PDB file of C-alpha atoms and ligand atoms in Angstrom:
ATOM      1  CA  MET A   1    -100.972-111.891  51.663  1.00  0.00           C
ATOM      2  CA  THR A   2    -101.979-113.609  47.648  1.00  0.00           C
ATOM      3  CA  ILE A   3    -101.063-117.124  47.307  1.00  0.00           C
ATOM      4  CA  GLN A   4     -97.992-116.247  45.522  1.00  0.00           C
ATOM      5  CA  ASP A   5     -96.584-114.452  48.427  1.00  0.00           C
ATOM      6  CA  GLU A   6     -97.662-117.625  50.250  1.00  0.00           C
ATOM      7  CA  ILE A   7     -95.837-119.533  47.976  1.00  0.00           C
ATOM      8  CA  PHE A   8     -92.683-117.622  48.067  1.00  0.00           C
ATOM      9  CA  ALA A   9     -92.623-117.540  51.724  1.00  0.00           C
ATOM     10  CA  ALA A  10     -93.127-121.183  52.049  1.00  0.00           C
ATOM     11  CA  VAL A  11     -89.842-121.879  49.862  1.00  0.00           C
ATOM     12  CA  VAL A  12     -88.210-119.766  52.091  1.00  0.00           C
ATOM     13  CA  ALA A  13     -88.655-121.213  54.973  1.00  0.00           C
ATOM     14  CA  GLY A  14     -88.113-124.340  53.054  1.00  0.00           C
ATOM     15  CA  ASP A  15     -91.759-125.873  54.040  1.00  0.00           C
ATOM     16  CA  SER A  16     -92.445-128.390  51.485  1.00  0.00           C
ATOM     17  CA  PRO A  17     -95.507-129.572  52.237  1.00  0.00           C
ATOM     18  CA  ALA A  18     -96.671-126.194  52.046  1.00  0.00           C
ATOM     19  CA  ALA A  19     -95.356-125.429  48.781  1.00  0.00           C
ATOM     20  CA  ASP A  20     -96.599-128.302  47.619  1.00  0.00           C
ATOM     21  CA  ARG A  21    -100.327-127.554  48.335  1.00  0.00           C
ATOM     22  CA  LEU A  22    -100.043-124.155  47.796  1.00  0.00           C
ATOM     23  CA  VAL A  23     -98.889-124.585  44.363  1.00  0.00           C
ATOM     24  CA  ALA A  24    -101.540-127.438  43.496  1.00  0.00           C
ATOM     25  CA  GLN A  25    -104.346-124.860  45.190  1.00  0.00           C
ATOM     26  CA  ALA A  26    -103.132-121.429  43.002  1.00  0.00           C
ATOM     27  CA  LEU A  27    -103.121-124.003  39.574  1.00  0.00           C
ATOM     28  CA  ALA A  28    -106.671-125.425  40.099  1.00  0.00           C
ATOM     29  CA  ALA A  29    -107.873-121.568  40.860  1.00  0.00           C
ATOM     30  CA  GLY A  30    -106.782-121.079  37.666  1.00  0.00           C
ATOM     31  CA  ALA A  31    -103.019-119.277  38.116  1.00  0.00           C
ATOM     32  CA  ASP A  32    -100.763-118.744  35.389  1.00  0.00           C
ATOM     33  CA  PRO A  33     -97.958-121.757  35.794  1.00  0.00           C
ATOM     34  CA  GLU A  34     -95.452-119.078  34.005  1.00  0.00           C
ATOM     35  CA  ALA A  35     -96.481-116.475  36.762  1.00  0.00           C
ATOM     36  CA  LEU A  36     -96.351-118.920  39.213  1.00  0.00           C
ATOM     37  CA  LEU A  37     -92.589-119.523  38.175  1.00  0.00           C
ATOM     38  CA  GLN A  38     -91.208-116.329  37.898  1.00  0.00           C
ATOM     39  CA  ALA A  39     -93.274-114.196  40.481  1.00  0.00           C
ATOM     40  CA  ALA A  40     -92.657-116.613  43.260  1.00  0.00           C
ATOM     41  CA  LEU A  41     -90.705-119.682  42.836  1.00  0.00           C
ATOM     42  CA  VAL A  42     -87.727-118.118  41.058  1.00  0.00           C
ATOM     43  CA  PRO A  43     -87.292-115.029  43.448  1.00  0.00           C
ATOM     44  CA  ALA A  44     -87.963-117.493  46.612  1.00  0.00           C
ATOM     45  CA  MET A  45     -84.830-118.820  45.585  1.00  0.00           C
ATOM     46  CA  THR A  46     -83.123-115.608  45.198  1.00  0.00           C
ATOM     47  CA  GLU A  47     -84.310-114.828  48.498  1.00  0.00           C
ATOM     48  CA  VAL A  48     -82.656-117.580  49.954  1.00  0.00           C
ATOM     49  CA  GLY A  49     -79.575-116.602  48.224  1.00  0.00           C
ATOM     50  CA  ALA A  50     -79.469-113.483  49.371  1.00  0.00           C
ATOM     51  CA  ARG A  51     -80.082-114.336  52.986  1.00  0.00           C
ATOM     52  CA  PHE A  52     -77.105-117.351  52.709  1.00  0.00           C
ATOM     53  CA  GLN A  53     -74.844-114.421  51.436  1.00  0.00           C
ATOM     54  CA  ALA A  54     -75.834-112.261  54.478  1.00  0.00           C
ATOM     55  CA  GLY A  55     -75.042-115.055  56.915  1.00  0.00           C
ATOM     56  CA  GLU A  56     -78.492-115.536  58.010  1.00  0.00           C
ATOM     57  CA  TYR A  57     -78.918-119.073  56.147  1.00  0.00           C
ATOM     58  CA  PHE A  58     -76.602-121.793  56.220  1.00  0.00           C
ATOM     59  CA  VAL A  59     -75.980-124.987  53.337  1.00  0.00           C
ATOM     60  CA  SER A  60     -79.078-126.799  55.562  1.00  0.00           C
ATOM     61  CA  GLU A  61     -81.520-124.091  54.698  1.00  0.00           C
ATOM     62  CA  MET A  62     -80.797-123.686  51.316  1.00  0.00           C
ATOM     63  CA  LEU A  63     -80.865-127.693  50.746  1.00  0.00           C
ATOM     64  CA  VAL A  64     -84.530-127.502  52.307  1.00  0.00           C
ATOM     65  CA  SER A  65     -85.562-124.473  50.181  1.00  0.00           C
ATOM     66  CA  ALA A  66     -84.494-126.456  46.976  1.00  0.00           C
ATOM     67  CA  GLN A  67     -86.763-128.908  48.118  1.00  0.00           C
ATOM     68  CA  ALA A  68     -89.567-126.854  48.612  1.00  0.00           C
ATOM     69  CA  MET A  69     -89.211-125.585  45.189  1.00  0.00           C
ATOM     70  CA  LYS A  70     -89.056-129.007  43.823  1.00  0.00           C
ATOM     71  CA  ALA A  71     -92.152-129.606  45.488  1.00  0.00           C
ATOM     72  CA  GLY A  72     -93.869-126.526  43.906  1.00  0.00           C
ATOM     73  CA  LEU A  73     -92.183-127.265  40.537  1.00  0.00           C
ATOM     74  CA  LYS A  74     -93.421-130.912  40.013  1.00  0.00           C
ATOM     75  CA  HIS A  75     -97.057-129.231  39.307  1.00  0.00           C
ATOM     76  CA  LEU A  76     -95.637-127.336  36.762  1.00  0.00           C
ATOM     77  CA  ARG A  77     -93.702-129.790  35.090  1.00  0.00           C
ATOM     78  CA  PRO A  78     -96.603-131.177  32.973  1.00  0.00           C
ATOM     79  CA  LEU A  79     -98.004-128.065  32.442  1.00  0.00           C
ATOM     80  CA  LEU A  80     -94.555-126.688  31.031  1.00  0.00           C
ATOM     81  CA  VAL A  81     -93.350-129.962  28.988  1.00  0.00           C
ATOM     82  CA  SER A  82     -95.103-130.752  25.972  1.00  0.00           C
ATOM     83  CA  THR A  83     -96.217-134.093  24.432  1.00  0.00           C
ATOM     84  CA  ALA A  84     -95.235-133.625  20.716  1.00  0.00           C
ATOM     85  CA  ALA A  85     -95.109-137.614  19.820  1.00  0.00           C
ATOM     86  CA  LYS A  86     -92.035-136.992  17.477  1.00  0.00           C
ATOM     87  CA  PRO A  87     -89.195-135.218  19.023  1.00  0.00           C
ATOM     88  CA  ILE A  88     -87.339-132.237  17.025  1.00  0.00           C
ATOM     89  CA  GLY A  89     -84.005-133.268  18.096  1.00  0.00           C
ATOM     90  CA  THR A  90     -82.083-134.569  21.251  1.00  0.00           C
ATOM     91  CA  VAL A  91     -80.500-132.621  23.814  1.00  0.00           C
ATOM     92  CA  VAL A  92     -77.911-134.124  27.020  1.00  0.00           C
ATOM     93  CA  ILE A  93     -78.346-132.104  29.749  1.00  0.00           C
ATOM     94  CA  GLY A  94     -76.339-131.777  32.828  1.00  0.00           C
ATOM     95  CA  THR A  95     -74.784-130.135  36.091  1.00  0.00           C
ATOM     96  CA  VAL A  96     -70.675-129.626  35.592  1.00  0.00           C
ATOM     97  CA  LYS A  97     -68.490-132.161  37.792  1.00  0.00           C
ATOM     98  CA  GLY A  98     -68.277-130.639  41.267  1.00  0.00           C
ATOM     99  CA  ASP A  99     -71.794-128.862  41.175  1.00  0.00           C
ATOM    100  CA  LEU A 100     -74.584-129.939  42.758  1.00  0.00           C
ATOM    101  CA  HIS A 101     -77.045-127.074  42.041  1.00  0.00           C
ATOM    102  CA  ASP A 102     -79.635-128.907  40.089  1.00  0.00           C
ATOM    103  CA  VAL A 103     -83.106-126.581  40.052  1.00  0.00           C
ATOM    104  CA  GLY A 104     -82.055-124.336  37.134  1.00  0.00           C
ATOM    105  CA  LYS A 105     -80.943-127.455  35.332  1.00  0.00           C
ATOM    106  CA  ASN A 106     -84.184-129.245  35.680  1.00  0.00           C
ATOM    107  CA  LEU A 107     -85.985-126.186  34.535  1.00  0.00           C
ATOM    108  CA  VAL A 108     -83.778-125.773  31.535  1.00  0.00           C
ATOM    109  CA  GLY A 109     -84.846-129.519  30.828  1.00  0.00           C
ATOM    110  CA  MET A 110     -88.040-128.927  31.152  1.00  0.00           C
ATOM    111  CA  MET A 111     -88.471-126.116  28.601  1.00  0.00           C
ATOM    112  CA  LEU A 112     -86.436-128.290  26.234  1.00  0.00           C
ATOM    113  CA  GLU A 113     -89.068-130.851  26.282  1.00  0.00           C
ATOM    114  CA  GLY A 114     -91.711-127.929  26.385  1.00  0.00           C
ATOM    115  CA  ALA A 115     -89.987-126.769  23.089  1.00  0.00           C
ATOM    116  CA  GLY A 116     -90.387-130.279  21.790  1.00  0.00           C
ATOM    117  CA  PHE A 117     -86.593-131.503  22.281  1.00  0.00           C
ATOM    118  CA  LYS A 118     -86.067-135.014  23.688  1.00  0.00           C
ATOM    119  CA  VAL A 119     -83.763-134.945  26.717  1.00  0.00           C
ATOM    120  CA  ILE A 120     -81.403-136.817  28.552  1.00  0.00           C
ATOM    121  CA  ASP A 121     -80.758-135.696  32.065  1.00  0.00           C
ATOM    122  CA  LEU A 122     -77.152-136.970  33.292  1.00  0.00           C
ATOM    123  CA  GLY A 123     -77.692-135.139  36.897  1.00  0.00           C
ATOM    124  CA  VAL A 124     -75.509-133.354  38.327  1.00  0.00           C
ATOM    125  CA  ASP A 125     -71.717-133.393  39.284  1.00  0.00           C
ATOM    126  CA  VAL A 126     -71.260-135.096  35.969  1.00  0.00           C
ATOM    127  CA  PRO A 127     -67.836-135.533  34.573  1.00  0.00           C
ATOM    128  CA  PRO A 128     -66.891-134.951  30.946  1.00  0.00           C
ATOM    129  CA  GLN A 129     -66.536-138.151  29.710  1.00  0.00           C
ATOM    130  CA  ARG A 130     -69.677-138.973  30.558  1.00  0.00           C
ATOM    131  CA  PHE A 131     -71.475-136.232  28.406  1.00  0.00           C
ATOM    132  CA  VAL A 132     -69.189-137.578  25.574  1.00  0.00           C
ATOM    133  CA  GLY A 133     -70.553-141.203  25.977  1.00  0.00           C
ATOM    134  CA  ALA A 134     -74.013-139.864  25.936  1.00  0.00           C
ATOM    135  CA  ALA A 135     -73.893-137.703  23.044  1.00  0.00           C
ATOM    136  CA  ALA A 136     -72.139-140.448  21.012  1.00  0.00           C
ATOM    137  CA  GLU A 137     -74.868-143.230  22.168  1.00  0.00           C
ATOM    138  CA  SER A 138     -78.040-141.187  21.870  1.00  0.00           C
ATOM    139  CA  GLY A 139     -76.819-139.378  18.668  1.00  0.00           C
ATOM    140  CA  ALA A 140     -77.845-135.921  20.357  1.00  0.00           C
ATOM    141  CA  GLY A 141     -77.245-132.676  18.431  1.00  0.00           C
ATOM    142  CA  LEU A 142     -76.683-130.609  21.250  1.00  0.00           C
ATOM    143  CA  VAL A 143     -74.985-131.086  24.858  1.00  0.00           C
ATOM    144  CA  ALA A 144     -76.442-128.372  27.534  1.00  0.00           C
ATOM    145  CA  LEU A 145     -74.268-127.242  30.343  1.00  0.00           C
ATOM    146  CA  SER A 146     -75.075-125.969  33.489  1.00  0.00           C
ATOM    147  CA  ALA A 147     -73.151-124.434  36.512  1.00  0.00           C
ATOM    148  CA  LEU A 148     -73.545-122.448  39.678  1.00  0.00           C
ATOM    149  CA  LEU A 149     -70.387-121.510  41.042  1.00  0.00           C
ATOM    150  CA  THR A 150     -67.236-119.647  39.730  1.00  0.00           C
ATOM    151  CA  THR A 151     -65.399-122.810  40.809  1.00  0.00           C
ATOM    152  CA  THR A 152     -67.171-124.947  38.681  1.00  0.00           C
ATOM    153  CA  MET A 153     -68.092-122.789  35.317  1.00  0.00           C
ATOM    154  CA  LEU A 154     -64.171-123.791  34.794  1.00  0.00           C
ATOM    155  CA  ASN A 155     -65.007-127.519  34.016  1.00  0.00           C
ATOM    156  CA  MET A 156     -67.068-126.493  31.117  1.00  0.00           C
ATOM    157  CA  LYS A 157     -64.394-125.619  28.972  1.00  0.00           C
ATOM    158  CA  ALA A 158     -63.181-129.663  29.251  1.00  0.00           C
ATOM    159  CA  VAL A 159     -66.510-131.000  28.426  1.00  0.00           C
ATOM    160  CA  VAL A 160     -65.832-128.800  25.154  1.00  0.00           C
ATOM    161  CA  ASP A 161     -62.768-130.068  24.577  1.00  0.00           C
ATOM    162  CA  ALA A 162     -63.601-133.480  25.411  1.00  0.00           C
ATOM    163  CA  LEU A 163     -66.745-133.303  22.731  1.00  0.00           C
ATOM    164  CA  LYS A 164     -64.723-131.713  20.239  1.00  0.00           C
ATOM    165  CA  ALA A 165     -61.586-134.398  20.673  1.00  0.00           C
ATOM    166  CA  ASN A 166     -63.682-137.619  20.138  1.00  0.00           C
ATOM    167  CA  ALA A 167     -64.761-137.744  16.394  1.00  0.00           C
ATOM    168  CA  ALA A 168     -68.419-139.263  17.112  1.00  0.00           C
ATOM    169  CA  THR A 169     -68.924-135.998  18.764  1.00  0.00           C
ATOM    170  CA  GLN A 170     -66.999-133.431  16.931  1.00  0.00           C
ATOM    171  CA  GLY A 171     -70.098-131.659  15.233  1.00  0.00           C
ATOM    172  CA  VAL A 172     -72.526-131.687  18.428  1.00  0.00           C
ATOM    173  CA  LYS A 173     -73.055-128.438  19.698  1.00  0.00           C
ATOM    174  CA  VAL A 174     -72.680-127.171  23.430  1.00  0.00           C
ATOM    175  CA  LEU A 175     -75.152-124.578  25.023  1.00  0.00           C
ATOM    176  CA  ILE A 176     -73.967-122.902  28.656  1.00  0.00           C
ATOM    177  CA  GLY A 177     -76.135-121.612  31.223  1.00  0.00           C
ATOM    178  CA  GLY A 178     -75.812-120.820  35.158  1.00  0.00           C
ATOM    179  CA  ALA A 179     -76.137-117.960  37.060  1.00  0.00           C
ATOM    180  CA  PRO A 180     -72.155-116.992  36.817  1.00  0.00           C
ATOM    181  CA  LEU A 181     -72.005-117.245  32.968  1.00  0.00           C
ATOM    182  CA  SER A 182     -71.801-115.176  29.982  1.00  0.00           C
ATOM    183  CA  GLN A 183     -71.782-115.103  26.513  1.00  0.00           C
ATOM    184  CA  ASP A 184     -68.325-113.848  26.803  1.00  0.00           C
ATOM    185  CA  TYR A 185     -67.147-116.806  28.689  1.00  0.00           C
ATOM    186  CA  ALA A 186     -69.342-119.189  25.995  1.00  0.00           C
ATOM    187  CA  ASP A 187     -66.641-117.585  23.380  1.00  0.00           C
ATOM    188  CA  LYS A 188     -63.972-117.820  25.463  1.00  0.00           C
ATOM    189  CA  ILE A 189     -64.015-121.697  26.002  1.00  0.00           C
ATOM    190  CA  LYS A 190     -65.703-121.843  22.221  1.00  0.00           C
ATOM    191  CA  ALA A 191     -68.899-123.086  23.572  1.00  0.00           C
ATOM    192  CA  ASP A 192     -72.009-122.701  20.520  1.00  0.00           C
ATOM    193  CA  GLY A 193     -74.312-120.861  22.931  1.00  0.00           C
ATOM    194  CA  PHE A 194     -74.890-118.980  26.208  1.00  0.00           C
ATOM    195  CA  ALA A 195     -78.803-118.390  27.663  1.00  0.00           C
ATOM    196  CA  PRO A 196     -79.484-116.175  30.524  1.00  0.00           C
ATOM    197  CA  ASP A 197     -82.557-118.359  31.640  1.00  0.00           C
ATOM    198  CA  ALA A 198     -84.772-121.584  30.895  1.00  0.00           C
ATOM    199  CA  ALA A 199     -86.919-120.261  28.272  1.00  0.00           C
ATOM    200  CA  ALA A 200     -83.996-118.447  26.214  1.00  0.00           C
ATOM    201  CA  ALA A 201     -81.896-121.854  26.411  1.00  0.00           C
ATOM    202  CA  ALA A 202     -85.290-123.459  24.435  1.00  0.00           C
ATOM    203  CA  GLU A 203     -84.617-120.719  21.909  1.00  0.00           C
ATOM    204  CA  SER A 204     -81.168-121.129  21.747  1.00  0.00           C
ATOM    205  CA  ALA A 205     -81.250-124.948  21.314  1.00  0.00           C
ATOM    206  CA  ARG A 206     -84.331-124.650  18.184  1.00  0.00           C
ATOM    207  CA  ALA A 207     -81.936-122.282  16.767  1.00  0.00           C
ATOM    208  CA  LEU A 208     -78.733-124.334  17.170  1.00  0.00           C
ATOM    209  CA  ILE A 209     -79.914-127.669  16.340  1.00  0.00           C
ATOM    210  CA  ALA A 210     -83.636-127.992  15.558  1.00  0.00           C
ATOM    211  CA  PRO A 211     -83.908-128.684  11.334  1.00  0.00           C
ATOM    212  CA  VAL A 212     -85.120-125.433   9.033  1.00  0.00           C
ATOM    213  CA  PRO A 213     -88.336-125.791   7.944  1.00  0.00           C
ATOM    214  CA  ALA A 214     -88.106-126.104   4.015  1.00  0.00           C
TER     215      ALA A 214
HETATM  216 CO1  B1M B 301     -75.531-122.793  46.460  1.00  0.00          CO
HETATM  217  N1  B1M B 301     -74.733-121.504  45.914  1.00  0.00           N
HETATM  218  N2  B1M B 301     -73.962-123.848  47.284  1.00  0.00           N
HETATM  219  N3  B1M B 301     -76.505-124.787  47.381  1.00  0.00           N
HETATM  220  N4  B1M B 301     -76.941-121.970  46.387  1.00  0.00           N
HETATM  221  C1  B1M B 301     -74.886-120.298  45.283  1.00  0.00           C
HETATM  222  C2  B1M B 301     -75.432-120.545  43.573  1.00  0.00           C
HETATM  223  C3  B1M B 301     -74.659-118.938  45.803  1.00  0.00           C
HETATM  224  C4  B1M B 301     -75.098-117.775  44.234  1.00  0.00           C
HETATM  225  C5  B1M B 301     -75.306-118.713  46.921  1.00  0.00           C
HETATM  226  C6  B1M B 301     -74.540-116.995  47.569  1.00  0.00           C
HETATM  227  O1  B1M B 301     -73.726-117.203  47.913  1.00  0.00           O
HETATM  228  N5  B1M B 301     -75.540-116.069  47.133  1.00  0.00           N
HETATM  229  C7  B1M B 301     -73.026-119.466  46.218  1.00  0.00           C
HETATM  230  C8  B1M B 301     -72.289-119.455  44.828  1.00  0.00           C
HETATM  231  C9  B1M B 301     -71.517-118.435  44.791  1.00  0.00           C
HETATM  232  C10 B1M B 301     -70.353-118.468  43.702  1.00  0.00           C
HETATM  233  O2  B1M B 301     -69.875-118.960  43.414  1.00  0.00           O
HETATM  234  N6  B1M B 301     -70.316-117.307  42.778  1.00  0.00           N
HETATM  235  C11 B1M B 301     -73.486-120.770  46.592  1.00  0.00           C
HETATM  236  C12 B1M B 301     -72.454-121.629  47.438  1.00  0.00           C
HETATM  237  C13 B1M B 301     -71.393-120.870  47.655  1.00  0.00           C
HETATM  238  C14 B1M B 301     -72.731-122.925  47.725  1.00  0.00           C
HETATM  239  C15 B1M B 301     -71.734-123.605  47.905  1.00  0.00           C
HETATM  240  C16 B1M B 301     -70.261-123.848  48.056  1.00  0.00           C
HETATM  241  C17 B1M B 301     -72.055-123.859  49.933  1.00  0.00           C
HETATM  242  C18 B1M B 301     -71.262-124.341  50.961  1.00  0.00           C
HETATM  243  O3  B1M B 301     -70.897-125.723  50.955  1.00  0.00           O
HETATM  244  N7  B1M B 301     -70.181-123.392  51.294  1.00  0.00           N
HETATM  245  C19 B1M B 301     -72.350-125.139  47.995  1.00  0.00           C
HETATM  246  C20 B1M B 301     -71.329-125.712  46.802  1.00  0.00           C
HETATM  247  C21 B1M B 301     -72.241-127.361  46.639  1.00  0.00           C
HETATM  248  C22 B1M B 301     -71.809-127.628  45.340  1.00  0.00           C
HETATM  249  O4  B1M B 301     -72.400-127.854  44.082  1.00  0.00           O
HETATM  250  N8  B1M B 301     -70.312-128.709  45.063  1.00  0.00           N
HETATM  251  C23 B1M B 301     -73.609-125.202  47.846  1.00  0.00           C
HETATM  252  C24 B1M B 301     -74.579-125.838  47.566  1.00  0.00           C
HETATM  253  C25 B1M B 301     -76.255-125.963  47.648  1.00  0.00           C
HETATM  254  C26 B1M B 301     -77.576-126.883  48.111  1.00  0.00           C
HETATM  255  C27 B1M B 301     -76.808-128.254  47.786  1.00  0.00           C
HETATM  256  C28 B1M B 301     -77.582-126.372  49.857  1.00  0.00           C
HETATM  257  C29 B1M B 301     -78.239-126.025  47.345  1.00  0.00           C
HETATM  258  C30 B1M B 301     -78.716-126.882  45.664  1.00  0.00           C
HETATM  259  C31 B1M B 301     -79.938-127.835  45.986  1.00  0.00           C
HETATM  260  C32 B1M B 301     -80.227-128.234  44.609  1.00  0.00           C
HETATM  261  O5  B1M B 301     -79.779-127.387  43.598  1.00  0.00           O
HETATM  262  N9  B1M B 301     -80.843-129.512  44.541  1.00  0.00           N
HETATM  263  C33 B1M B 301     -77.997-124.773  47.266  1.00  0.00           C
HETATM  264  C34 B1M B 301     -78.743-123.682  46.572  1.00  0.00           C
HETATM  265  C35 B1M B 301     -80.300-123.771  46.795  1.00  0.00           C
HETATM  266  C36 B1M B 301     -78.395-122.255  45.882  1.00  0.00           C
HETATM  267  C37 B1M B 301     -78.773-120.788  45.914  1.00  0.00           C
HETATM  268  C38 B1M B 301     -79.706-120.843  46.918  1.00  0.00           C
HETATM  269  C39 B1M B 301     -80.546-121.218  44.734  1.00  0.00           C
HETATM  270  C40 B1M B 301     -80.147-121.633  43.564  1.00  0.00           C
HETATM  271  C41 B1M B 301     -81.169-122.137  42.711  1.00  0.00           C
HETATM  272  O6  B1M B 301     -81.980-123.268  42.835  1.00  0.00           O
HETATM  273  N10 B1M B 301     -81.723-121.012  42.070  1.00  0.00           N
HETATM  274  C42 B1M B 301     -77.939-120.233  45.136  1.00  0.00           C
HETATM  275  C43 B1M B 301     -78.386-118.459  45.123  1.00  0.00           C
HETATM  276  C44 B1M B 301     -78.847-118.140  44.132  1.00  0.00           C
HETATM  277  O7  B1M B 301     -79.291-118.655  43.090  1.00  0.00           O
HETATM  278  N11 B1M B 301     -79.308-116.973  44.265  1.00  0.00           N
HETATM  279  C45 B1M B 301     -77.108-121.005  45.743  1.00  0.00           C
HETATM  280  C46 B1M B 301     -82.912-121.238  41.349  1.00  0.00           C
HETATM  281  C47 B1M B 301     -82.988-121.193  39.828  1.00  0.00           C
HETATM  282  C48 B1M B 301     -83.846-121.501  39.016  1.00  0.00           C
HETATM  283  O8  B1M B 301     -81.934-120.609  39.349  1.00  0.00           O
HETATM  284  O9  B1M B 301     -80.113-122.324  39.175  1.00  0.00           O
HETATM  285  O10 B1M B 301     -79.831-119.650  38.625  1.00  0.00           O
HETATM  286  P1  B1M B 301     -80.767-120.797  38.647  1.00  0.00           P
HETATM  287  O11 B1M B 301     -81.053-121.230  37.144  1.00  0.00           O
HETATM  288  C49 B1M B 301     -81.045-119.777  36.443  1.00  0.00           C
HETATM  289  C50 B1M B 301     -80.337-120.234  35.548  1.00  0.00           C
HETATM  290  O12 B1M B 301     -79.014-119.859  35.840  1.00  0.00           O
HETATM  291  C51 B1M B 301     -80.365-120.659  34.044  1.00  0.00           C
HETATM  292  O13 B1M B 301     -81.774-120.691  34.075  1.00  0.00           O
HETATM  293  C52 B1M B 301     -82.494-120.896  35.201  1.00  0.00           C
HETATM  294  C53 B1M B 301     -83.830-120.306  35.244  1.00  0.00           C
HETATM  295  O14 B1M B 301     -84.627-119.730  34.341  1.00  0.00           O
HETATM  296  N12 B1M B 301     -79.719-121.451  33.810  1.00  0.00           N
HETATM  297  C54 B1M B 301     -79.163-122.033  32.794  1.00  0.00           C
HETATM  298  C55 B1M B 301     -79.140-122.570  34.806  1.00  0.00           C
HETATM  299  N13 B1M B 301     -78.615-123.539  34.112  1.00  0.00           N
HETATM  300  C56 B1M B 301     -78.521-123.313  32.950  1.00  0.00           C
HETATM  301  C57 B1M B 301     -77.915-123.776  31.699  1.00  0.00           C
HETATM  302  C58 B1M B 301     -78.649-123.167  30.259  1.00  0.00           C
HETATM  303  C59 B1M B 301     -79.516-122.237  30.179  1.00  0.00           C
HETATM  304  C60 B1M B 301     -79.665-121.255  31.328  1.00  0.00           C
HETATM  305  O15 B1M B 301     -77.995-123.662  29.252  1.00  0.00           O
HETATM  306  C61 B1M B 301     -77.552-125.458  29.192  1.00  0.00           C
END
């Protein structure tokens, strides 16, 4: 069994101490953080979702697996996040109202920080007016919305509309993402962009708000 297999198994089993120890051990041995993310941690959560769908796992198991994922991710964070002195822009990020999933949103936040943005994370279950308030107060150029449920993705439209309805946030761009989202849906609700994963989110954010070099 490779260490990536062990990390995968630890997250699927919801074993936070093992995920914590194994990711630290893999990095100390020179493993590539991106490879650990893409080949072990993310697939483990996909497997957890499949087991939930098959009726083998319940909400409690999904929750402990998410905690194990976070125990592993905390070691990757400093490696994925840049220490650039001057941010290239400000992004307000959050999971929309009614939705408690934050693992993907946290990854997107890390990638945005890694790309040089200042990130203001509003957490989960965020109502539209909190996005508006945070964007107006911080002067953010982009609001990044995450949703994992087909029911809560519908709440993204209210955020887009609320931002456009407020004079202080009319020009703020909106990027959406999360497993049930698509470019079609972004077009439908008049969001400015859709990104399928965290790395693509960082690229889209750069394209949407980073200043064009002279
Ligand atoms: Co929930 N859950 N869950 N869950 N959960 C899913 C999403 C589900 C697909 C499982 C399944 O049935 N196979 C299903 C949704 C079905 C649907 O709507 N079609 C589901 C369900 C049904 C539910 C409940 C309703 C269960 C219940 O109570 N009966 C409930 C809802 C609670 C609520 O939110 N109101 C619920 C609860 C939970 C927990 C709280 C127990 C837990 C979340 C804990 C936490 O996040 N702190 C949980 C978990 C862990 C999952 C699964 C297993 C894993 C999610 C995850 O962390 N994935 C998930 C199944 C799955 O995803 N296969 C499932 C790993 C993460 C890295 O990927 O979040 O997709 P993801 O992020 C990706 C991309 O989507 C993208 O980038 C990331 C990677 O690069 N991305 C963006 C995300 N946000 C982005 C924003 C962007 C751009 C890209 O730009 C701004």
